[in-house]
Short mmCIF file of C-alpha atoms in Angstrom, two decimals:
data_model
loop_
_atom_site.label_atom_id
_atom_site.label_comp_id
_atom_site.label_asym_id
_atom_site.label_seq_id
_atom_site.Cartn_x
_atom_site.Cartn_y
_atom_site.Cartn_z
CA MET A 279 -8.55 26.10 128.60
CA THR A 280 -5.21 26.60 128.81
CA GLY A 281 -3.36 29.35 127.02
CA ILE A 282 -0.03 28.03 124.87
CA GLY A 283 1.15 29.79 122.02
CA VAL A 284 4.21 30.18 120.10
CA LEU A 285 4.94 33.37 117.56
CA LEU A 286 8.86 32.93 115.58
CA VAL A 287 10.35 35.96 114.92
CA THR A 288 12.53 35.52 112.24
CA ALA A 289 14.97 37.61 109.78
CA VAL A 290 13.79 35.17 106.87
CA LEU A 291 11.09 33.58 107.55
CA GLY A 292 10.09 29.91 105.91
CA THR A 293 6.12 29.59 103.41
CA ALA A 294 5.70 26.74 105.30
CA GLY A 295 2.00 27.18 107.68
CA GLY A 296 1.03 30.05 105.89
CA ALA A 297 4.45 32.26 106.80
CA ALA A 298 5.13 35.45 106.50
CA ARG A 299 8.18 36.12 104.58
CA ALA A 300 11.09 39.18 104.82
CA ASP A 301 14.34 39.67 103.21
CA GLY A 302 15.92 41.17 106.50
CA TYR A 303 15.41 43.41 109.46
CA PRO A 304 12.67 44.36 110.52
CA PRO A 305 11.78 41.40 110.95
CA THR A 306 8.29 40.12 110.09
CA ALA A 307 6.81 37.82 112.16
CA GLU A 308 5.23 34.11 111.77
CA ALA A 309 2.64 31.93 114.43
CA VAL A 310 3.55 28.71 113.93
CA GLY A 311 -0.14 27.93 112.83
CA GLY A 312 -2.29 28.68 110.50
CA ALA A 313 -1.77 32.45 111.02
CA THR A 314 0.03 34.92 108.97
CA LEU A 315 1.38 38.19 109.99
CA ALA A 316 3.63 41.24 109.01
CA ASP A 317 4.73 44.35 109.39
CA LEU A 318 6.37 43.24 113.10
CA PRO A 319 7.91 46.76 113.40
CA ALA A 320 4.99 48.44 114.43
CA GLY A 321 2.89 45.77 115.84
CA GLN A 322 2.47 44.14 119.10
CA ASP A 323 1.37 40.13 119.96
CA THR A 324 -2.08 39.69 122.55
CA GLY A 325 -5.38 38.52 122.57
CA TYR A 326 -8.25 38.44 124.25
CA SER A 327 -10.50 35.53 125.35
CA GLY A 328 -12.08 38.01 128.64
CA HIS A 329 -10.20 35.71 131.03
CA ASP A 330 -6.05 34.71 131.83
CA ASP A 331 -6.51 30.84 131.02
CA GLY A 332 -6.92 30.10 127.70
CA LEU A 333 -5.00 30.07 124.57
CA ASP A 334 -2.84 32.57 122.88
CA VAL A 335 -2.24 31.12 119.33
CA ASP A 336 -3.68 27.42 118.53
CA VAL A 337 -0.38 26.45 117.08
CA ASP A 338 -0.60 23.39 114.59
CA ASP A 339 -4.21 23.57 114.83
CA ILE A 340 -4.27 21.24 118.59
CA ASN A 341 -7.75 22.29 120.06
CA VAL A 342 -7.13 22.91 123.61
CA ASP A 343 -9.88 23.25 124.98
CA ASP A 344 -10.22 19.96 126.49
CA THR A 345 -11.80 20.42 130.88
CA HIS A 346 -13.42 17.13 130.50
CA GLY A 347 -11.26 14.69 128.76
CA ASP A 348 -11.12 11.41 130.71
CA TRP A 349 -7.97 10.94 132.89
CA ASP A 350 -5.76 8.22 131.70
CA GLY A 351 -2.25 8.00 133.85
CA ALA A 352 -1.85 10.75 136.24
CA PRO A 353 0.79 9.69 138.68
CA GLY A 354 -0.73 9.16 142.26
CA PRO A 355 0.96 8.82 145.90
CA GLY A 356 3.64 7.02 146.88
CA LEU A 357 5.56 7.65 143.14
CA PRO A 358 8.90 8.11 143.75
CA VAL A 359 10.35 11.72 143.10
CA PRO A 360 12.97 11.75 140.33
CA GLN A 361 17.00 12.91 141.98
CA GLU A 362 16.67 15.46 138.22
CA ALA A 363 18.52 18.43 138.38
CA TRP A 364 17.81 21.37 135.73
CA ALA A 365 20.19 23.50 133.98
CA TRP A 366 18.95 25.96 131.03
CA THR A 367 20.69 29.07 129.77
CA GLN A 368 18.98 32.77 130.60
CA LEU A 369 20.24 35.84 129.24
CA THR A 370 19.65 39.04 132.51
CA ASP A 371 20.60 42.39 132.10
CA ARG A 372 24.21 41.51 132.73
CA GLY A 373 24.72 38.96 130.23
CA ALA A 374 24.40 35.53 129.55
CA GLU A 375 23.77 33.19 132.44
CA ILE A 376 23.66 29.41 133.21
CA ARG A 377 21.52 28.58 135.59
CA TYR A 378 21.29 24.93 137.64
CA VAL A 379 17.92 24.00 140.45
CA THR A 380 19.16 20.49 142.18
CA PRO A 381 17.65 18.49 144.60
CA VAL A 382 21.46 18.51 146.15
CA ASN A 383 22.75 20.74 148.59
CA GLY A 384 26.67 19.98 148.62
CA ALA A 385 29.50 22.02 146.39
CA CYS A 386 27.83 23.45 142.55
CA PRO A 387 28.99 21.73 139.99
CA PHE A 388 31.68 22.60 137.20
CA VAL A 389 31.03 23.92 134.15
CA THR A 390 33.19 23.42 131.04
CA PHE A 391 33.50 26.04 128.75
CA THR A 392 34.62 26.03 124.69
CA PRO A 393 37.32 28.19 124.23
CA GLY A 394 37.89 28.50 128.05
CA GLY A 395 37.90 25.99 130.49
CA ARG A 396 36.66 24.79 133.48
CA GLN A 397 34.33 27.15 136.58
CA GLN A 398 32.83 26.37 139.28
CA MET A 399 28.97 27.82 139.59
CA THR A 400 28.52 29.04 142.76
CA TYR A 401 24.96 29.84 144.75
CA PRO A 402 23.78 33.74 144.86
CA SER A 403 23.66 33.42 148.14
CA GLN A 404 23.52 31.04 151.60
CA ALA A 405 19.57 31.43 151.03
CA PHE A 406 19.92 29.51 147.66
CA VAL A 407 21.14 26.69 149.61
CA SER A 408 18.26 23.92 150.37
CA THR A 409 17.86 20.33 151.82
CA PRO A 410 17.57 18.13 149.97
CA ALA A 411 14.47 17.05 152.22
CA ALA A 412 12.86 19.88 150.81
CA PHE A 413 12.75 18.49 147.70
CA PRO A 414 10.79 19.09 145.10
CA SER A 415 9.10 21.58 146.99
CA THR A 416 12.33 24.20 147.00
CA ALA A 417 15.82 23.08 145.41
CA THR A 418 19.13 24.86 145.44
CA VAL A 419 20.34 27.19 142.80
CA CYS A 420 23.73 27.53 141.24
CA THR A 421 24.57 30.15 138.58
CA LEU A 422 27.46 31.04 136.55
CA PRO A 423 27.99 33.98 133.65
CA VAL A 424 28.83 32.51 129.93
CA PRO A 425 32.13 34.29 128.97
CA PRO A 426 31.22 36.31 125.62
CA GLY A 427 32.69 34.43 123.11
CA THR A 428 31.61 31.05 124.14
CA THR A 429 30.71 28.70 121.89
CA GLY A 430 30.12 25.79 123.84
CA ALA A 431 29.28 24.87 127.50
CA GLN A 432 28.51 21.65 129.46
CA ILE A 433 28.15 21.12 133.31
CA ASP A 434 30.49 18.16 134.49
CA PRO A 435 28.12 15.64 135.33
CA ALA A 436 30.94 13.63 137.50
CA THR A 437 31.22 17.14 139.75
CA ALA A 438 26.83 17.32 140.07
CA GLY A 439 26.45 14.88 142.68
CA ALA A 440 24.26 11.61 142.05
CA VAL A 441 21.49 13.26 139.72
CA THR A 442 20.51 12.73 136.57
CA ILE A 443 20.43 16.32 134.40
CA ARG A 444 18.05 17.61 132.51
CA PRO A 445 16.87 18.16 130.18
CA THR A 446 20.81 16.45 127.94
CA ALA A 447 21.95 13.95 130.40
CA ASN A 448 25.34 14.86 129.65
CA GLY A 449 24.93 18.80 130.90
CA THR A 450 25.50 20.68 127.61
CA VAL A 451 23.43 23.43 127.83
CA PRO A 452 22.75 26.15 125.11
CA VAL A 453 25.13 29.34 124.32
CA PRO A 454 24.08 32.34 122.55
CA LYS A 455 24.30 31.80 118.86
CA TRP A 456 24.85 35.50 117.64
CA PRO A 457 27.94 37.78 117.44
CA THR A 458 28.26 40.66 120.12
CA THR A 459 27.57 42.73 116.79
CA GLY A 460 24.86 40.44 115.34
CA ARG A 461 21.58 39.41 116.77
CA PRO A 462 19.19 36.52 117.13
CA ALA A 463 17.81 35.58 113.67
CA HIS A 464 14.99 33.57 115.34
CA ILE A 465 13.48 34.00 118.33
CA ALA A 466 10.14 31.52 119.89
CA VAL A 467 7.60 33.80 122.14
CA ILE A 468 5.47 31.27 123.92
CA GLY A 469 3.54 32.37 127.01
CA ASP A 470 0.63 31.54 129.37
CA THR A 471 1.33 27.91 129.62
CA GLY A 472 0.58 26.18 132.38
CA CYS A 473 -2.38 22.89 132.76
CA ARG A 474 -5.44 24.95 134.20
CA VAL A 475 -6.67 22.95 137.53
CA PRO A 476 -8.85 25.69 138.95
CA VAL A 477 -9.69 25.56 142.83
CA SER A 478 -13.36 24.87 141.83
CA GLY A 479 -14.99 23.96 138.31
CA PRO A 480 -13.39 21.27 135.62
CA ALA A 481 -9.94 20.54 135.72
CA GLN A 482 -7.82 19.95 132.04
CA ASN A 483 -6.78 16.71 131.47
CA CYS A 484 -2.58 17.00 131.92
CA THR A 485 -1.77 13.85 129.99
CA PRO A 486 0.54 15.42 127.69
CA GLU A 487 -1.13 14.78 124.21
CA PRO A 488 -2.16 16.88 122.19
CA GLN A 489 -5.52 16.15 122.29
CA TYR A 490 -5.80 17.19 126.17
CA TRP A 491 -2.58 18.79 127.12
CA PRO A 492 -0.69 19.57 124.02
CA MET A 493 2.28 21.67 125.36
CA ARG A 494 4.52 18.71 124.86
CA GLY A 495 3.86 19.64 121.56
CA VAL A 496 3.50 22.28 121.16
CA ALA A 497 7.31 23.36 122.60
CA ASP A 498 8.85 20.29 120.55
CA SER A 499 7.31 22.18 117.22
CA ALA A 500 8.60 25.37 118.03
CA ALA A 501 11.91 24.11 119.38
CA THR A 502 12.25 22.80 115.78
CA ARG A 503 9.66 24.31 112.98
CA PRO A 504 10.30 26.01 110.72
CA THR A 505 13.49 26.22 112.24
CA PRO A 506 15.27 26.16 115.65
CA PRO A 507 15.28 29.31 117.09
CA ASP A 508 19.02 31.39 119.14
CA LEU A 509 16.21 32.54 121.30
CA VAL A 510 13.34 31.50 123.67
CA ILE A 511 10.81 34.49 125.11
CA HIS A 512 8.41 32.99 127.46
CA VAL A 513 5.83 36.07 128.54
CA GLY A 514 4.68 34.80 131.53
CA ASP A 515 2.09 32.46 133.81
CA TYR A 516 4.02 29.18 134.46
CA ILE A 517 2.23 27.50 137.03
CA TYR A 518 -1.38 26.66 136.51
CA ARG A 519 -2.35 23.86 139.03
CA SER A 520 -4.29 25.26 142.04
CA ASN A 521 -5.84 21.93 143.04
CA LEU A 522 -3.70 19.17 143.40
CA SER A 523 -6.35 16.98 145.35
CA VAL A 524 -7.26 15.78 142.22
CA SER A 525 -5.63 12.89 139.92
CA GLN A 526 -5.29 15.46 136.76
CA ALA A 527 -2.55 17.90 138.71
CA GLN A 528 -0.14 15.30 140.61
CA THR A 529 3.34 14.18 138.92
CA PRO A 530 5.86 12.83 140.87
CA THR A 531 7.57 16.21 141.53
CA CYS A 532 3.83 17.98 141.90
CA GLY A 533 1.51 17.27 144.44
CA PRO A 534 1.68 15.00 147.46
CA ALA A 535 5.37 15.27 146.96
CA THR A 536 4.82 19.19 147.22
CA GLY A 537 2.17 18.47 150.11
CA GLY A 538 -0.21 19.47 147.95
CA ASN A 539 1.16 22.98 147.54
CA PRO A 540 1.50 24.11 143.64
CA HIS A 541 3.31 27.80 144.42
CA THR A 542 7.03 25.26 144.57
CA TRP A 543 9.72 24.37 142.38
CA GLY A 544 8.27 20.84 141.82
CA CYS A 545 5.19 22.49 140.15
CA LEU A 546 7.21 24.57 137.79
CA ILE A 547 9.16 20.96 136.65
CA ALA A 548 5.57 20.20 135.59
CA ASP A 549 3.97 22.61 134.63
CA PHE A 550 6.42 24.39 131.56
CA PHE A 551 10.46 22.51 131.92
CA GLU A 552 9.21 18.84 131.56
CA PRO A 553 6.74 19.35 128.79
CA ALA A 554 9.53 22.40 127.89
CA ALA A 555 12.85 20.24 127.85
CA ASN A 556 13.24 19.97 124.38
CA LEU A 557 12.62 23.66 123.35
CA VAL A 558 14.77 24.79 127.03
CA ALA A 559 17.45 22.56 125.83
CA GLN A 560 17.13 24.53 122.24
CA ALA A 561 18.37 28.00 123.32
CA PRO A 562 18.74 30.56 125.61
CA ILE A 563 15.84 31.84 127.08
CA VAL A 564 14.35 35.34 128.70
CA PHE A 565 11.75 35.37 131.48
CA VAL A 566 8.86 37.65 131.35
CA ARG A 567 6.87 38.32 135.02
CA GLY A 568 3.19 37.33 134.83
CA ASN A 569 0.17 37.63 136.64
CA HIS A 570 0.19 34.26 137.89
CA GLU A 571 4.06 34.69 139.66
CA THR A 572 2.68 37.90 142.09
CA CYS A 573 3.78 36.84 145.41
CA ASN A 574 0.35 35.61 146.40
CA ARG A 575 0.33 32.97 143.80
CA SER A 576 3.85 31.07 142.51
CA GLY A 577 6.26 34.53 142.74
CA ASN A 578 8.10 33.19 145.74
CA VAL A 579 9.26 29.85 142.55
CA TYR A 580 9.23 32.99 139.96
CA PHE A 581 11.72 35.43 142.11
CA ARG A 582 14.10 32.57 143.63
CA TYR A 583 14.58 30.23 140.17
CA GLN A 584 13.55 32.40 136.63
CA ALA A 585 13.93 36.62 137.72
CA ASP A 586 16.11 38.44 136.22
CA THR A 587 17.97 39.22 139.23
CA LEU A 588 17.19 36.30 141.50
CA ASN A 589 15.86 37.28 145.43
CA ALA A 590 15.00 34.75 147.90
CA THR A 591 12.94 36.89 150.23
CA ALA A 592 11.50 38.93 148.04
CA CYS A 593 8.34 37.68 148.23
CA SER A 594 8.70 37.53 152.36
CA LEU A 595 9.00 41.46 152.29
CA LEU A 596 6.15 43.91 154.20
CA PRO A 597 5.10 44.53 151.29
CA PRO A 598 6.21 42.64 149.38
CA GLN A 599 7.65 42.98 145.82
CA TYR A 600 4.87 43.63 144.11
CA TYR A 601 6.85 45.27 141.59
CA THR A 602 10.59 44.93 139.74
CA PRO A 603 12.16 47.71 138.26
CA PRO A 604 12.28 47.33 134.12
CA VAL A 605 15.90 46.61 132.67
CA ARG A 606 17.60 45.88 129.18
CA ILE A 607 18.76 43.11 128.42
CA ASN A 608 20.95 42.44 125.04
CA ALA A 609 20.79 40.02 122.59
CA GLY A 610 23.41 41.17 120.35
CA THR A 611 21.85 44.44 119.21
CA LEU A 612 18.66 43.97 120.15
CA GLY A 613 17.82 45.30 123.01
CA LEU A 614 15.07 44.02 125.07
CA LEU A 615 13.06 46.09 127.80
CA LEU A 616 11.79 43.58 130.37
CA LEU A 617 8.58 45.21 132.17
CA ASP A 618 7.08 43.57 135.02
CA SER A 619 3.75 44.01 134.38
CA SER A 620 2.65 41.16 136.93
CA CYS A 621 0.14 43.97 138.74
CA ALA A 622 -1.19 45.73 135.92
CA ALA A 623 -4.83 43.90 134.89
CA ALA A 624 -7.47 44.94 136.98
CA GLU A 625 -7.68 41.47 138.43
CA SER A 626 -5.00 41.73 139.53
CA MET A 627 -5.82 44.13 142.40
CA ALA A 628 -6.56 41.57 145.69
CA ASP A 629 -3.12 39.67 144.53
CA CYS A 630 -1.45 43.32 144.47
CA ASN A 631 -3.28 45.37 147.28
CA GLN A 632 -3.36 48.37 145.53
CA THR A 633 -5.97 50.98 144.29
CA PRO A 634 -6.47 51.28 140.19
CA GLN A 635 -4.42 54.92 140.77
CA GLN A 636 -1.59 53.61 142.60
CA LYS A 637 -0.91 51.07 139.89
CA ILE A 638 -1.39 53.80 137.62
CA ASP A 639 1.12 55.58 139.59
CA GLU A 640 3.66 52.90 139.76
CA TYR A 641 3.24 51.86 136.02
CA THR A 642 3.78 55.87 134.46
CA ALA A 643 7.73 55.60 137.18
CA GLU A 644 8.25 52.80 135.16
CA PHE A 645 7.37 53.58 131.74
CA ASN A 646 9.46 56.72 132.39
CA ARG A 647 12.14 54.74 133.05
CA VAL A 648 11.94 53.00 130.28
CA ASN A 649 11.74 55.92 127.93
CA ALA A 650 14.09 57.78 129.63
CA GLY A 651 17.01 54.63 130.28
CA LEU A 652 16.45 51.74 128.61
CA VAL A 653 15.95 52.73 125.00
CA GLN A 654 18.78 52.83 122.65
CA GLN A 655 19.27 53.28 119.03
CA GLY A 656 18.66 49.83 116.80
CA ASP A 657 15.49 47.69 117.25
CA ASN A 658 13.82 48.42 120.87
CA PHE A 659 11.47 45.18 122.12
CA LEU A 660 9.28 45.41 125.36
CA LEU A 661 7.84 42.69 127.07
CA SER A 662 5.02 42.55 129.05
CA HIS A 663 3.04 40.46 129.92
CA SER A 664 0.01 41.97 130.48
CA PRO A 665 -1.00 43.97 126.58
CA ILE A 666 -0.86 47.51 126.37
CA TRP A 667 -3.25 47.61 123.58
CA THR A 668 -5.99 45.07 122.98
CA ILE A 669 -9.01 45.28 121.19
CA ASN A 670 -12.27 44.07 123.12
CA GLY A 671 -14.55 46.58 120.75
CA VAL A 672 -15.32 49.98 120.20
CA THR A 673 -15.93 52.87 121.23
CA PRO A 674 -18.82 54.91 120.58
CA HIS A 675 -16.75 58.07 118.94
CA GLY A 676 -15.44 54.80 116.58
CA ASN A 677 -11.71 54.45 118.54
CA PRO A 678 -10.80 51.18 120.04
CA GLU A 679 -12.22 49.62 123.47
CA TRP A 680 -9.39 48.17 125.05
CA VAL A 681 -9.54 45.33 127.83
CA ASP A 682 -7.65 47.15 130.47
CA HIS A 683 -6.77 50.75 130.44
CA ASN A 684 -4.19 50.47 133.53
CA LEU A 685 -1.05 50.53 131.57
CA GLU A 686 -2.52 52.65 128.23
CA THR A 687 -3.21 55.50 131.30
CA SER A 688 0.35 55.09 132.55
CA ILE A 689 1.91 55.55 129.03
CA THR A 690 -0.49 58.54 128.68
CA ASN A 691 1.01 60.23 132.14
CA THR A 692 4.31 60.12 131.21
CA THR A 693 6.55 63.20 130.54
CA ALA A 694 6.58 61.66 126.70
CA HIS A 695 3.31 61.14 126.92
CA GLN A 696 4.35 58.13 125.02
CA LEU A 697 6.71 55.51 124.09
CA ASP A 698 9.81 56.24 123.29
CA PRO A 699 9.13 56.04 119.34
CA ARG A 700 11.85 53.82 118.54
CA ILE A 701 10.22 50.83 120.35
CA ASN A 702 8.85 48.93 117.55
CA LEU A 703 7.82 45.83 118.99
CA VAL A 704 5.50 44.99 122.29
CA LEU A 705 5.26 41.33 122.86
CA SER A 706 2.40 40.08 125.50
CA GLY A 707 0.29 37.30 126.30
CA HIS A 708 -1.97 37.20 129.26
CA VAL A 709 -5.38 37.38 127.21
CA HIS A 710 -5.48 34.57 125.17
CA LEU A 711 -6.62 34.77 121.90
CA TYR A 712 -4.22 36.15 119.08
CA GLN A 713 -4.14 39.22 118.32
CA MET A 714 -1.70 41.31 116.05
CA LEU A 715 -2.13 45.50 115.94
CA ASP A 716 0.00 47.58 113.43
CA PHE A 717 -1.39 51.20 113.39
CA GLY A 718 0.44 52.16 110.54
CA SER A 719 1.82 55.35 109.07
CA LEU A 720 -1.31 57.49 109.48
CA THR A 721 -0.81 57.12 113.09
CA SER A 722 2.77 57.99 114.06
CA PRO A 723 5.19 57.23 115.44
CA HIS A 724 2.81 53.16 114.88
CA ARG A 725 0.90 54.39 118.22
CA PRO A 726 -2.98 54.23 119.08
CA PRO A 727 -4.56 57.44 117.86
CA PRO A 728 -5.50 59.55 120.97
CA ARG A 729 -8.84 58.51 122.94
#
């Protein structure tokens, strides 16, 4: 089963599909589909299914648990690799930034801003220049900040070389629609989205049809329903294809084209960008690092293309970059606190080569940084791939039993012994059932009771 879900956070929600509704901020939340959410400021989006390759939110009643369906049309060896570049707008701690990934290793293209003029994109460093022969395993990366007040942006196809620009052929990319004194009114949250093809065991059918792998339909729904989002947040875990020898996993950019290596740009296209094309074209995006993005897995892909601060050598270091410092991303007046919890889960111990106590010490320091330096007045949303509180039962004393205690213990060990009360929402993924927790006024400041 693959984990695909959408949560829409909005100021005024539609009423279709069992949606909640509110008249203003703090917002309520809506799960696109049959779930109804309320009281978002005191809640957390998460769930549990006992592993990290399942469903987060079942959107539009699509059954994604089809690992035994008949395969009908997986591209095989020998198909030509499409010469395509991908462009998107990403929110970072430095502001909005256009990112452009291309097979071409010549000069970066120009971007025309409205209002404003033409500016040329640049490489983050020479390490981000790839050779055409290495595509689609790696690709060249160009970036450019979006000036404040921009209402439109378009990559000039005439300066892009002999490639097709995706997701829009004319090179337009979304820009923030909210003023600096405002905030996004509609936020789509998606996570754990790849097509599950494990090294052994049943493989999911990656045909982009609702009865098989519904990622495209889910992303298309998130791009339009009940209203187009102003911002997209992906809470982590992008590449799920681990065995590229089976036909289910192979596409023109992922499989033989990448030498059987799933931890590549071409497989990120297959598992995320291609099915999410309409969503990526709709709004700026924030990418959270998940446990599939540890350096033993697809961390090199994440750091080269998706990280808040790109780093071509993060996973080549000794030791590799197990953690990245938490940062604050401003979406107008809304603060998004990006926490790297890729090593937090118990099953990540082998990937991160650390004891549970070492993890707790690291995350205690990270939560101290969040509390001391990142939380500001107004609404603050904490983005963490691994959930802090996910109920998996009840203790003998009647308290909730959490799936994983590492992050909760780390918070208890902080100087404040809690998350800053001004953090009014935690968005997470990792476990693949939907869960919304609201601890209410009796547990002020809206936190779980002491264990």
